[in-house]
């Protein structure tokens, strides 16, 4: 066998530890597939005294991960620290400057600095592997960069955050409210103590921004993603959605039009019989629509030590085999700055739930607000009667521009018979 490939791992937490364990347990298999041995040359983390899953006594320990990344004995630097700035970014920049290949699971960093890092890596003649950064164990980066490389992709979307999918699935199955299910997810270790990144849609948006760049050949543009999280989703809406033939999922959706690229992350209604509706619990799924391949969907575990390590080591094997692909499928210098289309111009159908006083004329006022924005109703649901009291009224609409719906809802929200701000959830046709 030829010379060993020497790796340095920065960050030995969930993903780092999983990666070390996988390399340890599958050392022979990995070396056979690489055609050369893999050697763990150096590691770095914050606290040297912490227990790690494999014996590191023969491995060089660096207090300074940035210095480790520049070490001349290293071939590949694996960054598993996390965070869009700070140590993680410095480690990757240091590795690229030293002409070492880089592997990272860091979606936040790529979402904010993907284009500049891709340019730097390509100028230095090194690769950035980031399979683990999007949808964990699902090989979607490889699918887009290689398997679907001959296709023009019109739309890519998916369930990109397992925490949110777990919460929404559990709310539907049990009829419980968001806060209660979030607390359970935290107890089970599916949600962080500070869950904002997940439940406010930021994590899904990071991944969507990366997928968009890869699918459409444009610079990563996180600021162009319209983001709404799942905090406002209620058990009542999930139940009504079910009656109407839908499930509520947090989707990341990117589509391409002549005038630019639309990127949105929000909870939406999807038909019960659509493939993503059946993806439940902590699972993730990504759907890509290629013009020649047609629609492909990949489903699997989007996080956790095992699936994420699987993706990290797949990148390592590619590098060991000599694979050198442009980071975002086209040379970084050719990535375009596609205009991002604002949500206001998005055209789609809507679900709206109102809490209204049950008295004559209410529906006529609501219908007038919709009519004045040229929004046509598809269906309306009103259950039970409680004269003088609050009752829910649910409306679904035909396609309309988002801005028109927003204006109509603002007006509806001012009616004295409408007791709470209207709740709007977009309906996606998949
Ligand atoms: N967890 C997942 O399921 C998952 C899935 C996909 C992608 N990711 C991504 O993978 C990355 C790592 O996530 P994780 O969950 O493994 O994080 P984690 O468990 O918090 O581990 C972070 C590791 O980084 C080390 N570290 C922190 N600051 C450092 C510094 N300045 N220099 C060197 N090491 C430092 C920590 O050291 P100590 O151990 O000494 O504290 C720890 O080992 C993130 O980018 C995350 O978004 C995670």
CSV table of C-alpha atoms and ligand atoms in Angstrom, one decimal:
chain,number,residue,atom,x,y,z
A,1,UNK,CA,0.0,0.0,0.0
A,2,UNK,CA,1.1,3.6,-0.6
A,3,UNK,CA,2.0,6.2,2.0
A,4,UNK,CA,-0.5,6.8,4.8
A,5,UNK,CA,-2.9,9.8,4.7
A,6,UNK,CA,-2.3,11.8,7.9
A,7,UNK,CA,-5.3,13.5,9.5
A,8,UNK,CA,-5.7,16.0,12.3
A,9,UNK,CA,-9.0,16.4,14.1
A,10,UNK,CA,-10.0,19.7,15.7
A,11,UNK,CA,-13.0,19.2,18.0
A,12,UNK,CA,-13.7,15.9,19.8
A,13,UNK,CA,-17.3,16.4,20.9
A,14,UNK,CA,-20.3,14.5,19.6
A,15,UNK,CA,-19.1,14.4,15.9
A,16,UNK,CA,-15.4,14.4,16.6
A,17,UNK,CA,-15.7,11.5,19.1
A,18,UNK,CA,-18.0,9.6,16.6
A,19,UNK,CA,-15.5,10.2,13.8
A,20,UNK,CA,-12.6,8.8,16.0
A,21,UNK,CA,-14.7,5.8,16.9
A,22,UNK,CA,-15.6,5.1,13.3
A,23,UNK,CA,-12.0,5.4,12.1
A,24,UNK,CA,-10.9,3.1,15.0
A,25,UNK,CA,-13.6,0.5,14.4
A,26,UNK,CA,-13.4,0.5,10.6
A,27,UNK,CA,-9.7,1.2,10.2
A,28,UNK,CA,-9.1,-1.8,7.9
A,29,UNK,CA,-12.2,-1.3,5.8
A,30,UNK,CA,-11.5,2.4,5.3
A,31,UNK,CA,-7.9,1.9,4.4
A,32,UNK,CA,-8.9,-0.8,1.9
A,33,UNK,CA,-11.4,1.5,0.3
A,34,UNK,CA,-8.8,4.4,0.3
A,35,UNK,CA,-6.1,2.2,-1.1
A,36,UNK,CA,-3.8,3.5,1.6
A,37,UNK,CA,-3.7,3.6,5.4
A,38,UNK,CA,-5.3,6.5,7.3
A,39,UNK,CA,-3.3,7.7,10.2
A,40,UNK,CA,-4.6,9.8,13.1
A,41,UNK,CA,-1.7,12.2,13.4
A,42,UNK,CA,-3.0,15.0,15.7
A,43,UNK,CA,-6.0,16.1,17.7
A,44,UNK,CA,-7.1,19.2,19.5
A,45,UNK,CA,-10.0,20.1,21.8
A,46,UNK,CA,-10.6,22.5,24.7
A,47,UNK,CA,-9.9,20.2,27.6
A,48,UNK,CA,-7.2,17.6,27.4
A,49,UNK,CA,-8.4,15.8,30.6
A,50,UNK,CA,-11.8,14.9,29.2
A,51,UNK,CA,-12.4,11.2,28.5
A,52,UNK,CA,-12.4,10.5,24.8
A,53,UNK,CA,-13.8,7.3,23.1
A,54,UNK,CA,-10.5,6.0,21.8
A,55,UNK,CA,-7.0,5.9,23.2
A,56,UNK,CA,-5.2,9.0,22.1
A,57,UNK,CA,-1.9,8.4,24.0
A,58,UNK,CA,0.1,7.9,20.8
A,59,UNK,CA,-1.5,10.8,19.0
A,60,UNK,CA,-0.1,14.4,19.2
A,61,UNK,CA,-2.2,16.7,21.2
A,62,UNK,CA,-2.4,20.4,20.3
A,63,UNK,CA,-3.6,23.0,22.7
A,64,UNK,CA,-3.9,25.4,19.7
A,65,UNK,CA,-6.1,23.9,16.9
A,66,UNK,CA,-5.0,26.7,14.5
A,67,UNK,CA,-1.4,25.7,14.9
A,68,UNK,CA,-2.3,22.1,14.4
A,69,UNK,CA,-4.1,23.0,11.2
A,70,UNK,CA,-0.9,24.4,9.8
A,71,UNK,CA,1.3,21.5,11.0
A,72,UNK,CA,3.4,20.3,8.0
A,73,UNK,CA,3.0,16.7,8.9
A,74,UNK,CA,-0.7,16.8,8.3
A,75,UNK,CA,-2.5,16.1,5.0
A,76,UNK,CA,-6.2,16.6,6.0
A,77,UNK,CA,-7.7,18.8,8.7
A,78,UNK,CA,-11.1,17.8,10.0
A,79,UNK,CA,-12.8,20.8,11.7
A,80,UNK,CA,-15.5,19.6,14.2
A,81,UNK,CA,-15.6,22.6,16.6
A,82,UNK,CA,-18.6,24.4,15.2
A,83,UNK,CA,-19.6,28.1,15.0
A,84,UNK,CA,-19.7,30.5,12.1
A,85,UNK,CA,-16.7,32.5,13.4
A,86,UNK,CA,-13.9,32.2,15.9
A,87,UNK,CA,-11.8,29.0,16.3
A,88,UNK,CA,-13.5,27.0,13.6
A,89,UNK,CA,-13.0,29.6,10.9
A,90,UNK,CA,-9.4,30.2,12.0
A,91,UNK,CA,-8.7,26.5,11.8
A,92,UNK,CA,-10.0,26.1,8.3
A,93,UNK,CA,-8.2,29.2,7.1
A,94,UNK,CA,-5.0,28.0,8.6
A,95,UNK,CA,-5.4,24.6,7.0
A,96,UNK,CA,-6.1,26.1,3.6
A,97,UNK,CA,-3.1,28.4,3.9
A,98,UNK,CA,-0.9,25.4,4.6
A,99,UNK,CA,-2.4,23.6,1.6
A,100,UNK,CA,-4.1,20.9,3.6
A,101,UNK,CA,-7.4,19.4,2.5
A,102,UNK,CA,-10.3,20.3,4.8
A,103,UNK,CA,-13.4,18.4,6.0
A,104,UNK,CA,-16.0,20.1,8.1
A,105,UNK,CA,-19.5,19.5,9.5
A,106,UNK,CA,-20.0,23.2,10.1
A,107,UNK,CA,-23.0,24.4,8.3
A,108,UNK,CA,-23.1,27.8,10.1
A,109,UNK,CA,-19.6,28.6,8.8
A,110,UNK,CA,-20.3,27.5,5.3
A,111,UNK,CA,-23.6,29.4,5.2
A,112,UNK,CA,-21.8,32.6,6.1
A,113,UNK,CA,-18.4,32.2,4.5
A,114,UNK,CA,-18.9,29.4,1.9
A,115,UNK,CA,-18.0,31.4,-1.2
A,116,UNK,CA,-14.8,32.9,0.2
A,117,UNK,CA,-13.6,29.6,1.7
A,118,UNK,CA,-14.3,27.8,-1.7
A,119,UNK,CA,-12.3,30.5,-3.5
A,120,UNK,CA,-9.4,30.2,-1.0
A,121,UNK,CA,-9.4,26.4,-1.2
A,122,UNK,CA,-9.4,26.3,-5.0
A,123,UNK,CA,-6.6,28.8,-5.2
A,124,UNK,CA,-4.6,26.6,-2.8
A,125,UNK,CA,-5.5,23.5,-4.8
A,126,UNK,CA,-7.2,21.8,-1.9
A,127,UNK,CA,-10.7,20.3,-1.3
A,128,UNK,CA,-13.4,21.2,1.2
A,129,UNK,CA,-15.5,18.2,2.1
A,130,UNK,CA,-18.8,19.1,3.9
A,131,UNK,CA,-21.1,16.1,3.4
A,132,UNK,CA,-21.7,16.1,7.2
A,133,UNK,CA,-22.8,19.8,7.2
A,134,UNK,CA,-26.2,19.1,5.5
A,135,UNK,CA,-28.6,16.4,6.6
A,136,UNK,CA,-26.0,14.3,8.6
A,137,UNK,CA,-25.8,10.8,7.3
A,138,UNK,CA,-27.7,11.4,4.0
A,139,UNK,CA,-25.2,11.7,1.1
A,140,UNK,CA,-27.0,14.6,-0.5
A,141,UNK,CA,-23.8,16.7,-1.2
A,142,UNK,CA,-22.4,13.8,-3.2
A,143,UNK,CA,-25.7,13.2,-5.0
A,144,UNK,CA,-25.9,16.8,-6.1
A,145,UNK,CA,-22.2,17.4,-6.9
A,146,UNK,CA,-21.7,14.1,-8.7
A,147,UNK,CA,-24.8,11.9,-9.2
A,148,UNK,CA,-27.0,14.7,-10.5
A,149,UNK,CA,-24.2,16.8,-12.0
A,150,UNK,CA,-25.7,16.5,-15.5
A,151,UNK,CA,-29.1,17.9,-14.5
A,152,UNK,CA,-30.4,21.4,-14.3
A,153,UNK,CA,-32.1,21.5,-10.8
A,154,UNK,CA,-35.3,23.5,-10.7
A,155,UNK,CA,-36.1,23.1,-7.1
A,156,UNK,CA,-34.6,21.5,-4.0
A,157,UNK,CA,-36.3,21.2,-0.7
A,158,UNK,CA,-36.4,19.1,2.4
A,159,UNK,CA,-36.8,18.4,6.1
A,160,UNK,CA,-33.5,19.7,7.2
A,161,UNK,CA,-33.9,19.8,11.0
A,162,UNK,CA,-34.6,16.7,13.0
A,163,UNK,CA,-35.5,18.6,16.2
A,164,UNK,CA,-38.3,20.4,14.5
A,165,UNK,CA,-39.5,17.3,12.7
A,166,UNK,CA,-39.6,15.4,16.0
A,167,UNK,CA,-41.6,18.2,17.7
A,168,UNK,CA,-44.1,18.5,14.8
A,169,UNK,CA,-44.5,14.7,14.5
A,170,UNK,CA,-45.0,14.3,18.2
A,171,UNK,CA,-47.5,17.2,18.4
A,172,UNK,CA,-49.5,15.5,15.6
A,173,UNK,CA,-49.4,12.1,17.2
A,174,UNK,CA,-50.2,13.2,20.7
A,175,UNK,CA,-52.3,16.3,20.2
A,176,UNK,CA,-50.0,18.1,22.7
A,177,UNK,CA,-48.9,21.7,22.5
A,178,UNK,CA,-45.5,23.0,21.3
A,179,UNK,CA,-44.0,24.0,24.6
A,180,UNK,CA,-44.7,20.6,26.2
A,181,UNK,CA,-43.3,18.6,23.3
A,182,UNK,CA,-40.2,20.9,23.2
A,183,UNK,CA,-39.5,20.1,26.9
A,184,UNK,CA,-39.8,16.4,26.1
A,185,UNK,CA,-37.4,16.8,23.1
A,186,UNK,CA,-34.9,18.5,25.4
A,187,UNK,CA,-35.2,15.7,28.0
A,188,UNK,CA,-34.6,13.1,25.2
A,189,UNK,CA,-31.5,15.0,24.0
A,190,UNK,CA,-33.2,15.9,20.6
A,191,UNK,CA,-33.2,19.6,21.4
A,192,UNK,CA,-30.5,21.8,23.0
A,193,UNK,CA,-31.0,23.6,26.3
A,194,UNK,CA,-31.0,26.7,24.1
A,195,UNK,CA,-33.1,25.5,21.2
A,196,UNK,CA,-33.4,28.7,19.3
A,197,UNK,CA,-31.1,27.7,16.4
A,198,UNK,CA,-33.3,24.7,15.7
A,199,UNK,CA,-36.8,25.8,16.4
A,200,UNK,CA,-36.4,29.3,14.9
A,201,UNK,CA,-35.4,27.8,11.6
A,202,UNK,CA,-31.8,29.1,11.6
A,203,UNK,CA,-30.1,25.7,11.4
A,204,UNK,CA,-32.4,24.6,8.5
A,205,UNK,CA,-31.6,27.9,6.8
A,206,UNK,CA,-27.9,27.3,7.0
A,207,UNK,CA,-28.3,24.0,5.3
A,208,UNK,CA,-30.7,25.4,2.7
A,209,UNK,CA,-28.2,28.1,1.8
A,210,UNK,CA,-25.5,25.5,1.2
A,211,UNK,CA,-27.9,23.3,-0.9
A,212,UNK,CA,-29.0,26.3,-3.0
A,213,UNK,CA,-25.4,27.2,-3.9
A,214,UNK,CA,-24.7,23.6,-4.9
A,215,UNK,CA,-27.9,23.1,-6.8
A,216,UNK,CA,-27.9,26.4,-8.7
A,217,UNK,CA,-24.2,27.3,-9.0
A,218,UNK,CA,-24.6,30.5,-7.0
A,219,UNK,CA,-22.7,32.0,-4.1
A,220,UNK,CA,-24.0,30.9,-0.7
A,221,UNK,CA,-26.4,33.6,0.4
A,222,UNK,CA,-27.7,33.0,3.9
A,223,UNK,CA,-29.1,36.5,4.1
A,224,UNK,CA,-31.3,35.8,1.2
A,225,UNK,CA,-33.2,33.0,3.1
A,226,UNK,CA,-36.7,34.0,4.4
A,227,UNK,CA,-36.9,32.2,7.8
A,228,UNK,CA,-39.8,31.4,10.1
A,229,UNK,CA,-39.6,28.8,12.8
A,230,UNK,CA,-42.1,26.5,14.5
A,231,UNK,CA,-42.8,28.3,17.8
A,232,UNK,CA,-46.2,29.5,16.6
A,233,UNK,CA,-47.5,26.1,15.3
A,234,UNK,CA,-50.4,25.0,17.5
A,235,UNK,CA,-52.0,21.7,18.1
A,236,UNK,CA,-55.2,23.2,16.7
A,237,UNK,CA,-53.6,24.0,13.4
A,238,UNK,CA,-52.0,20.6,13.2
A,239,UNK,CA,-55.4,19.0,13.8
A,240,UNK,CA,-57.2,21.3,11.2
A,241,UNK,CA,-54.4,20.6,8.7
A,242,UNK,CA,-55.1,16.9,9.2
A,243,UNK,CA,-58.8,17.3,8.5
A,244,UNK,CA,-58.0,19.1,5.3
A,245,UNK,CA,-55.6,16.3,4.1
A,246,UNK,CA,-52.3,17.9,5.1
A,247,UNK,CA,-49.4,17.6,7.6
A,248,UNK,CA,-47.4,20.5,8.9
A,249,UNK,CA,-43.6,20.2,8.3
A,250,UNK,CA,-40.8,22.7,8.6
A,251,UNK,CA,-39.3,22.7,5.1
A,252,UNK,CA,-36.4,24.5,3.5
A,253,UNK,CA,-37.3,25.2,-0.1
A,254,UNK,CA,-35.1,26.7,-2.8
A,255,UNK,CA,-36.3,27.3,-6.3
A,256,UNK,CA,-34.9,29.0,-9.4
A,257,UNK,CA,-36.7,31.5,-11.7
A,258,UNK,CA,-35.4,33.6,-14.5
A,259,UNK,CA,-35.3,36.6,-12.3
A,260,UNK,CA,-33.4,35.0,-9.4
A,261,UNK,CA,-33.5,32.4,-6.6
A,262,UNK,CA,-36.1,32.0,-3.9
A,263,UNK,CA,-35.0,30.5,-0.5
A,264,UNK,CA,-37.5,30.0,2.3
A,265,UNK,CA,-37.6,28.1,5.5
A,266,UNK,CA,-41.0,27.9,7.2
A,267,UNK,CA,-43.6,25.5,8.6
A,268,UNK,CA,-46.0,24.7,5.8
A,269,UNK,CA,-48.9,22.4,4.9
A,270,UNK,CA,-47.9,19.4,2.7
A,271,UNK,CA,-50.3,16.9,1.3
A,272,UNK,CA,-50.5,13.8,3.5
A,273,UNK,CA,-49.7,11.6,0.5
A,274,UNK,CA,-46.5,13.5,-0.5
A,275,UNK,CA,-43.3,11.6,0.2
A,276,UNK,CA,-42.0,14.2,2.7
A,277,UNK,CA,-45.2,14.0,4.8
A,278,UNK,CA,-44.2,10.4,5.7
A,279,UNK,CA,-40.8,11.5,7.0
A,280,UNK,CA,-41.4,11.6,10.7
A,281,UNK,CA,-39.5,11.9,14.0
A,282,UNK,CA,-35.9,13.0,14.0
A,283,UNK,CA,-35.4,11.9,10.4
A,284,UNK,CA,-34.4,14.3,7.6
A,285,UNK,CA,-35.2,14.1,3.8
A,286,UNK,CA,-34.0,16.0,0.8
A,287,UNK,CA,-35.8,16.1,-2.5
A,288,UNK,CA,-34.1,17.4,-5.7
A,289,UNK,CA,-35.9,18.0,-9.0
A,290,UNK,CA,-33.6,17.4,-11.9
A,291,UNK,CA,-34.7,18.0,-15.5
A,292,UNK,CA,-33.4,14.7,-16.8
A,293,UNK,CA,-33.2,12.5,-13.7
A,294,UNK,CA,-36.6,13.6,-12.5
A,295,UNK,CA,-37.3,13.8,-8.8
A,296,UNK,CA,-35.1,12.0,-6.3
A,297,UNK,CA,-35.6,11.9,-2.5
A,298,UNK,CA,-33.0,10.8,0.1
A,299,UNK,CA,-34.1,10.1,3.6
A,300,UNK,CA,-32.2,9.3,6.7
A,301,UNK,CA,-30.7,10.4,10.0
A,302,UNK,CA,-29.8,14.1,9.9
A,303,UNK,CA,-27.7,14.2,13.1
A,304,UNK,CA,-26.0,12.3,15.8
A,305,UNK,CA,-22.5,10.9,16.2
A,306,UNK,CA,-22.9,7.8,13.9
A,307,UNK,CA,-24.6,9.3,10.9
A,308,UNK,CA,-22.5,12.5,11.0
A,309,UNK,CA,-19.2,10.6,11.4
A,310,UNK,CA,-20.3,8.4,8.4
A,311,UNK,CA,-20.4,11.5,6.3
A,312,UNK,CA,-17.1,12.9,7.6
A,313,UNK,CA,-15.3,9.7,6.8
A,314,UNK,CA,-16.9,9.4,3.4
A,315,UNK,CA,-15.3,12.8,2.5
A,316,UNK,CA,-12.0,11.5,3.9
A,317,UNK,CA,-12.1,8.4,1.7
A,318,UNK,CA,-12.8,10.6,-1.3
A,319,UNK,CA,-9.8,12.8,-0.6
A,320,UNK,CA,-7.6,9.7,0.0
A,321,UNK,CA,-8.7,8.4,-3.4
A,322,UNK,CA,-7.6,11.6,-5.0
A,323,UNK,CA,-11.0,13.1,-5.7
A,324,UNK,CA,-10.8,16.8,-6.2
A,325,UNK,CA,-14.2,18.5,-6.9
A,326,UNK,CA,-15.1,22.2,-6.9
A,327,UNK,CA,-16.7,23.0,-3.6
A,328,UNK,CA,-20.0,24.0,-5.0
A,329,UNK,CA,-20.0,21.9,-8.2
A,330,UNK,CA,-18.6,24.7,-10.4
A,331,UNK,CA,-15.3,26.5,-10.0
A,332,UNK,CA,-15.6,29.0,-7.2
A,333,UNK,CA,-14.7,31.9,-9.6
A,334,UNK,CA,-17.7,31.0,-11.7
A,335,UNK,CA,-20.3,31.0,-8.9
A,336,UNK,CA,-22.9,33.7,-9.7
A,337,UNK,CA,-24.5,36.2,-7.4
A,338,UNK,CA,-28.1,35.4,-8.1
A,339,UNK,CA,-30.6,38.0,-7.1
A,340,UNK,CA,-32.7,36.7,-4.2
A,341,UNK,CA,-36.4,36.9,-4.7
A,342,UNK,CA,-38.3,38.4,-1.7
A,343,UNK,CA,-41.0,36.3,0.0
A,344,UNK,CA,-43.5,39.1,-0.8
A,345,UNK,CA,-43.4,38.0,-4.4
A,346,UNK,CA,-43.8,34.3,-3.7
A,347,UNK,CA,-46.9,32.9,-5.2
A,348,UNK,CA,-48.7,30.1,-3.4
A,349,UNK,CA,-51.8,28.9,-1.5
A,350,UNK,CA,-52.5,29.6,2.1
A,351,UNK,CA,-54.1,28.2,5.2
A,352,UNK,CA,-55.5,30.8,7.5
A,353,UNK,CA,-57.1,30.3,11.0
A,354,UNK,CA,-59.0,33.0,12.6
A,355,UNK,CA,-60.5,33.2,16.1
A,356,UNK,CA,-63.7,35.1,15.6
A,357,UNK,CA,-66.8,36.1,17.6
A,358,UNK,CA,-69.6,33.9,16.4
A,359,UNK,CA,-72.1,36.5,15.1
A,360,UNK,CA,-73.7,37.3,11.8
A,361,UNK,CA,-71.6,39.3,9.3
A,362,UNK,CA,-68.1,38.2,10.4
A,363,UNK,CA,-67.5,36.0,7.4
A,364,UNK,CA,-68.7,38.7,5.0
A,365,UNK,CA,-66.1,41.1,6.4
A,366,UNK,CA,-63.3,38.5,6.1
A,367,UNK,CA,-64.4,37.7,2.6
A,368,UNK,CA,-64.4,41.4,1.6
A,369,UNK,CA,-60.8,41.8,2.7
A,370,UNK,CA,-59.8,38.8,0.7
A,371,UNK,CA,-61.9,39.9,-2.4
A,372,UNK,CA,-60.2,43.4,-2.3
A,373,UNK,CA,-56.8,41.7,-2.7
A,374,UNK,CA,-58.2,39.4,-5.4
A,375,UNK,CA,-57.7,36.3,-3.3
A,376,UNK,CA,-60.1,33.5,-4.0
A,377,UNK,CA,-61.2,30.9,-1.3
A,378,UNK,CA,-60.6,27.3,-1.9
A,379,UNK,CA,-62.4,26.0,1.3
A,380,UNK,CA,-63.7,27.1,4.6
A,381,UNK,CA,-64.2,25.2,7.8
A,382,UNK,CA,-66.3,26.3,10.8
A,383,UNK,CA,-67.1,23.8,13.5
A,384,UNK,CA,-69.8,24.1,16.0
A,385,UNK,CA,-71.6,27.3,17.1
A,386,UNK,CA,-71.2,29.3,20.2
A,387,UNK,CA,-73.1,32.5,19.7
A,388,UNK,CA,-71.2,35.5,21.1
A,389,UNK,CA,-68.1,33.4,21.9
A,390,UNK,CA,-64.8,32.8,20.1
A,391,UNK,CA,-64.8,30.1,17.5
A,392,UNK,CA,-62.1,29.0,15.0
A,393,UNK,CA,-62.7,29.6,11.3
A,394,UNK,CA,-60.3,28.0,8.9
A,395,UNK,CA,-59.8,29.2,5.3
A,396,UNK,CA,-57.7,27.8,2.5
A,397,UNK,CA,-57.0,29.9,-0.6
A,398,UNK,CA,-56.0,29.5,-4.2
A,399,UNK,CA,-52.7,30.8,-5.4
A,400,UNK,CA,-52.0,34.4,-4.6
A,401,UNK,CA,-49.0,36.7,-4.1
A,402,UNK,CA,-47.6,36.6,-0.6
A,403,UNK,CA,-47.8,40.4,-0.2
A,404,UNK,CA,-51.5,40.4,-1.1
A,405,UNK,CA,-52.2,37.8,1.6
A,406,UNK,CA,-50.2,39.8,4.1
A,407,UNK,CA,-52.2,43.0,3.3
A,408,UNK,CA,-55.5,41.1,3.6
A,409,UNK,CA,-54.5,39.5,6.9
A,410,UNK,CA,-53.5,42.9,8.3
A,411,UNK,CA,-56.9,44.2,7.5
A,412,UNK,CA,-58.7,41.1,8.8
A,413,UNK,CA,-56.6,41.5,12.0
A,414,UNK,CA,-58.1,44.9,12.7
A,415,UNK,CA,-61.7,43.7,12.6
A,416,UNK,CA,-63.2,43.9,16.1
A,417,UNK,CA,-64.8,40.5,15.6
A,418,UNK,CA,-61.4,38.8,15.0
A,419,UNK,CA,-60.0,38.2,18.5
A,420,UNK,CA,-56.4,37.0,17.8
A,421,UNK,CA,-53.9,37.8,15.1
A,422,UNK,CA,-54.8,35.6,12.1
A,423,UNK,CA,-52.6,32.6,11.9
A,424,UNK,CA,-51.3,32.0,8.3
A,425,UNK,CA,-49.5,28.9,7.2
A,426,UNK,CA,-48.4,28.5,3.6
A,427,UNK,CA,-49.5,25.4,1.6
A,428,UNK,CA,-46.7,23.9,-0.5
A,429,UNK,CA,-47.5,21.9,-3.7
A,430,UNK,CA,-44.8,19.2,-3.9
B,1,LIG,N1,-24.0,17.0,16.8
B,1,LIG,C1,-24.6,16.6,15.6
B,1,LIG,O1,-25.4,15.7,15.5
B,1,LIG,C2,-24.1,17.4,14.4
B,1,LIG,C3,-24.7,17.0,13.1
B,1,LIG,C4,-24.3,17.6,12.0
B,1,LIG,C5,-23.3,18.6,12.1
B,1,LIG,N2,-22.8,19.0,13.3
B,1,LIG,C6,-21.8,20.0,13.3
B,1,LIG,O2,-20.6,19.5,13.8
B,1,LIG,C7,-19.8,20.4,14.5
B,1,LIG,C8,-19.5,19.9,15.9
B,1,LIG,O3,-20.7,19.7,16.5
B,1,LIG,P1,-20.7,18.8,17.9
B,1,LIG,O4,-22.2,18.5,18.2
B,1,LIG,O5,-19.8,17.6,17.8
B,1,LIG,O6,-20.2,19.8,18.9
B,1,LIG,P2,-19.7,19.6,20.4
B,1,LIG,O7,-20.2,18.2,20.9
B,1,LIG,O8,-20.1,20.8,21.2
B,1,LIG,O9,-18.1,19.5,20.3
B,1,LIG,C9,-17.3,20.6,20.1
B,1,LIG,C10,-15.9,20.2,20.2
B,1,LIG,O10,-15.0,21.3,19.9
B,1,LIG,C11,-14.0,21.5,20.9
B,1,LIG,N3,-13.7,22.9,21.0
B,1,LIG,C12,-14.4,24.0,21.3
B,1,LIG,N4,-13.6,25.1,21.2
B,1,LIG,C13,-12.4,24.7,20.7
B,1,LIG,C14,-11.2,25.4,20.4
B,1,LIG,N5,-11.1,26.7,20.4
B,1,LIG,N6,-10.2,24.6,19.9
B,1,LIG,C15,-10.3,23.3,19.8
B,1,LIG,N7,-11.4,22.6,20.1
B,1,LIG,C16,-12.4,23.3,20.6
B,1,LIG,C17,-14.7,21.0,22.2
B,1,LIG,O11,-13.7,20.6,23.1
B,1,LIG,P3,-14.0,19.9,24.6
B,1,LIG,O12,-14.5,18.5,24.2
B,1,LIG,O13,-12.7,19.8,25.2
B,1,LIG,O14,-15.0,20.7,25.3
B,1,LIG,C18,-15.5,19.8,21.7
B,1,LIG,O15,-14.7,18.7,21.7
B,1,LIG,C19,-20.7,21.7,14.5
B,1,LIG,O16,-20.3,22.5,13.4
B,1,LIG,C20,-22.1,21.2,14.2
B,1,LIG,O17,-23.0,22.1,13.6
B,1,LIG,C21,-23.2,18.4,14.4
